[in-house]
Short mmCIF file of C-alpha atoms in Angstrom, two decimals:
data_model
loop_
_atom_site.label_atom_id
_atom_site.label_comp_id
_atom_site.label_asym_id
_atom_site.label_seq_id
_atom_site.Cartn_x
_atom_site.Cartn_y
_atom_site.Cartn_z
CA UNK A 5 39.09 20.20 -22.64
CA UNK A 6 41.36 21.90 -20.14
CA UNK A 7 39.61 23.98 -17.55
CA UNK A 8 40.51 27.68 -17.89
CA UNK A 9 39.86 28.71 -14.40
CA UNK A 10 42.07 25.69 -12.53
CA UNK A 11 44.25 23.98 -16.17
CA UNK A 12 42.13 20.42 -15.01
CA UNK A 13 42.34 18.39 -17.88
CA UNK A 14 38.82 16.13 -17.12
CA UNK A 15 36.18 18.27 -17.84
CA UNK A 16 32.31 17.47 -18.43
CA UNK A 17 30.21 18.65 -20.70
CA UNK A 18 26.51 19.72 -19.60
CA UNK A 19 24.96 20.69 -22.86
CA UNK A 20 25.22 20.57 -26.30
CA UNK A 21 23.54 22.45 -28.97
CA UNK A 22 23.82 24.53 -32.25
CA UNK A 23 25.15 28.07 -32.01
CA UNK A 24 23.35 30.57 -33.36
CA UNK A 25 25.16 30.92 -36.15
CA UNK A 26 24.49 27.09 -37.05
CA UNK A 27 28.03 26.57 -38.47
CA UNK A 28 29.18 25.52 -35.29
CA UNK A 29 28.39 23.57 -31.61
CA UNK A 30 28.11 25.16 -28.20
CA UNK A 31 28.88 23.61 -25.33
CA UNK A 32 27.91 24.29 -21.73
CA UNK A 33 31.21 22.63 -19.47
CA UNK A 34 31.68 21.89 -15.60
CA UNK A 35 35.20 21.22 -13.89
CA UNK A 36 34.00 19.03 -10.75
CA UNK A 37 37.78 20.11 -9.74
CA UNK A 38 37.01 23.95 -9.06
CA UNK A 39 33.30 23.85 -9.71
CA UNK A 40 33.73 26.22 -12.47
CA UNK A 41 31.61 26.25 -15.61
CA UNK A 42 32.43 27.54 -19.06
CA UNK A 43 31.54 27.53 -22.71
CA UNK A 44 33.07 26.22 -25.79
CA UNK A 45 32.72 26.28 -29.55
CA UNK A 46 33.29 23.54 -31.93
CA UNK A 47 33.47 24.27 -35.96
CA UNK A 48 34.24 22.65 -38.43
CA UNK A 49 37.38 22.52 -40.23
CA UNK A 50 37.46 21.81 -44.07
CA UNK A 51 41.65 21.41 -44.34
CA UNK A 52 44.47 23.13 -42.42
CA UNK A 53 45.02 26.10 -44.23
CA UNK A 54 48.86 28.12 -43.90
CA UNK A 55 49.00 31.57 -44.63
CA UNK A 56 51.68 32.89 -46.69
CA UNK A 57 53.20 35.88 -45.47
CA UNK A 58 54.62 38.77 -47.43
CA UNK A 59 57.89 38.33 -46.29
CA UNK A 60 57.58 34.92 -47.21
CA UNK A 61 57.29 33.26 -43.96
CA UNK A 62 54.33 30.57 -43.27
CA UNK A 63 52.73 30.14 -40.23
CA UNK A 64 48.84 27.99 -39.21
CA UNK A 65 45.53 30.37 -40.78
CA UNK A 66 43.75 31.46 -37.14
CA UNK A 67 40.46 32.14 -37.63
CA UNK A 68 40.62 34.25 -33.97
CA UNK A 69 42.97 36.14 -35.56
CA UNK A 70 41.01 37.25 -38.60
CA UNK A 71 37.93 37.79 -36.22
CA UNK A 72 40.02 39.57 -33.91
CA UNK A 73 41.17 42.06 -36.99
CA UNK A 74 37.37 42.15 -38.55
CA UNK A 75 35.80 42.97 -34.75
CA UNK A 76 37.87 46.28 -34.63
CA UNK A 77 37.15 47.81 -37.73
CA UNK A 78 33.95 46.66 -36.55
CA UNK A 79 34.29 48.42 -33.29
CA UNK A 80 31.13 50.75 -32.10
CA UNK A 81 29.46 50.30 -35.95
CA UNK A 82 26.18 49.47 -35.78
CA UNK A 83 26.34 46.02 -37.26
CA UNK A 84 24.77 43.11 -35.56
CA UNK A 85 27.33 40.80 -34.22
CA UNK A 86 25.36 38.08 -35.76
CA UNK A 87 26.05 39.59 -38.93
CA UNK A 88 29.49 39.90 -38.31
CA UNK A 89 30.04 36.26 -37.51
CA UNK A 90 28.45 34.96 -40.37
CA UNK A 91 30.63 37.06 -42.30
CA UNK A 92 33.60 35.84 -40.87
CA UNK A 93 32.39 32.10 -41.58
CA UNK A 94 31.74 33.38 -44.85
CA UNK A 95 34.99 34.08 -45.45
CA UNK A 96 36.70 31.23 -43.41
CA UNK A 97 34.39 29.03 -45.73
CA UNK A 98 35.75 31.05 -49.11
CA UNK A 99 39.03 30.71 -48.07
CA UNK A 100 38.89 26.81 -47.29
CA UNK A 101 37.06 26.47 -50.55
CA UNK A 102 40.00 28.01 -52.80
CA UNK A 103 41.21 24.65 -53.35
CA UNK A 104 44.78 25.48 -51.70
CA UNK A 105 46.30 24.66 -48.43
CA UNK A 106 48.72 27.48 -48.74
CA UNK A 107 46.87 31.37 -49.06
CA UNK A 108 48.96 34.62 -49.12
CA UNK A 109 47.98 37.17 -46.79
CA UNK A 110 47.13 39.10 -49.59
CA UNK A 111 44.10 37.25 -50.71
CA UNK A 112 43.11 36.58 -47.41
CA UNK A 113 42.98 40.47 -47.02
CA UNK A 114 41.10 41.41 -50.29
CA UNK A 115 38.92 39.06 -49.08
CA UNK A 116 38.06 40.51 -46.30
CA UNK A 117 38.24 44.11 -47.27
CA UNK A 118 35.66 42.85 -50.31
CA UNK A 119 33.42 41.61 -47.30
CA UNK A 120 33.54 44.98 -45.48
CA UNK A 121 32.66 46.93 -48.40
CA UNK A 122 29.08 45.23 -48.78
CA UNK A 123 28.87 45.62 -44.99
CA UNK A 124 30.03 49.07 -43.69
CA UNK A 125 32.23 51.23 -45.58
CA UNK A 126 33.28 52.89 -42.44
CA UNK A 127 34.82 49.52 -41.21
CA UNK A 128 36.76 48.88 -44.30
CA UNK A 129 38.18 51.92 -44.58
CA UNK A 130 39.35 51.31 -40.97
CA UNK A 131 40.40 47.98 -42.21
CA UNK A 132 42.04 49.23 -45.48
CA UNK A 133 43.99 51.81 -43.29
CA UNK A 134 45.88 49.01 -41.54
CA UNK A 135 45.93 46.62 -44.53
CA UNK A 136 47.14 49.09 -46.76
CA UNK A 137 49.70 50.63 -44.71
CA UNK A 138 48.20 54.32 -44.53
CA UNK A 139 51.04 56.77 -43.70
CA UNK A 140 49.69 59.89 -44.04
CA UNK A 141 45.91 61.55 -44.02
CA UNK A 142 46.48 62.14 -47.79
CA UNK A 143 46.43 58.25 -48.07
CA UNK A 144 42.92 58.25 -46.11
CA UNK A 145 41.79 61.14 -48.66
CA UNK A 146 43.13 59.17 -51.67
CA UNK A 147 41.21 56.16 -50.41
CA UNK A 148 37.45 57.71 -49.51
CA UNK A 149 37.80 59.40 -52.77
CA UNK A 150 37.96 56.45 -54.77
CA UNK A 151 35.06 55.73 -52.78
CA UNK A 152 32.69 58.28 -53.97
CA UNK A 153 30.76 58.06 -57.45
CA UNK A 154 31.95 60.81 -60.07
CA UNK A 155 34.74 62.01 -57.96
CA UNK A 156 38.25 61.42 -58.82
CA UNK A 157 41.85 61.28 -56.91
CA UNK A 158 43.07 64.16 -59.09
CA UNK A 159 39.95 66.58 -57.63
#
């Protein structure tokens, strides 16, 4: 593992044990280069998965990404960040389960928008504005109100 601090490419590790979330390993690391110590996490990996643009174009599934994406429609909710990481597996774990190397974006984004609505509807409306390609604050309006029992668009 390449040292962050210095790029050495002989690194120790100090420690290993399960992460909290038990799906994956965390690992304490030293660099006797700089001295500099720093932590890592190993998951598994069912298959490579490829997402499938709209446009058509393929490029490697990155679960950083996706967590990256979930974490700021998550932003200043108060959701544990346990919670949100096991959602996130949850979904990496879905995903890898399909059956199919290659995903569209589009399923990958139902997906998660599915997993924000048991979670916090204020983060998947966040996420739905992006996803969805809101223009307008009629599209936000449109949205929540499909949201509420006994209420329709047309109101």
């Amino acid at each position: 593992m390449r040292c962050p601090f210095c790029g050495n490419v002989d690194t120790q590790v100090k420690d290993s044990r399960p992460a909290e979330d038990h799906v994956s390993i965390r690992r304490r690391r030293f660099c006797p280069a700089c001295g500099g110590r720093f932590t890592t996490y190993e998951r598994v990996q069912l298959r490579d998965l490829v997402v499938v643009k709209t446009s058509g174009k393929r490029e490697d599934f990155d679960r950083t990404k996706l967590e990256r994406s979930i974490r700021i429609a998550m932003q200043k909710r108060p959701i544990d960040p346990e919670r949100i990481d096991q959602m996130i597996s949850g979904i990496v774990r879905r995903l890898e389960s399909l059956g199919d190397t290659d995903i569209s974006s589009k399923v990958i984004g139902e997906i998660v928008m599915e997993s924000l609505a048991r979670i916090d509807t204020v983060a998947y409306v966040r996420f739905a504005s992006v996803y969805k390609n809101f223009q307008a604050a009629d599209d936000f309006d449109r949205f929540v109100s499909e949201l509420r029992p006994g209420t329709s668009a047309e109101e």
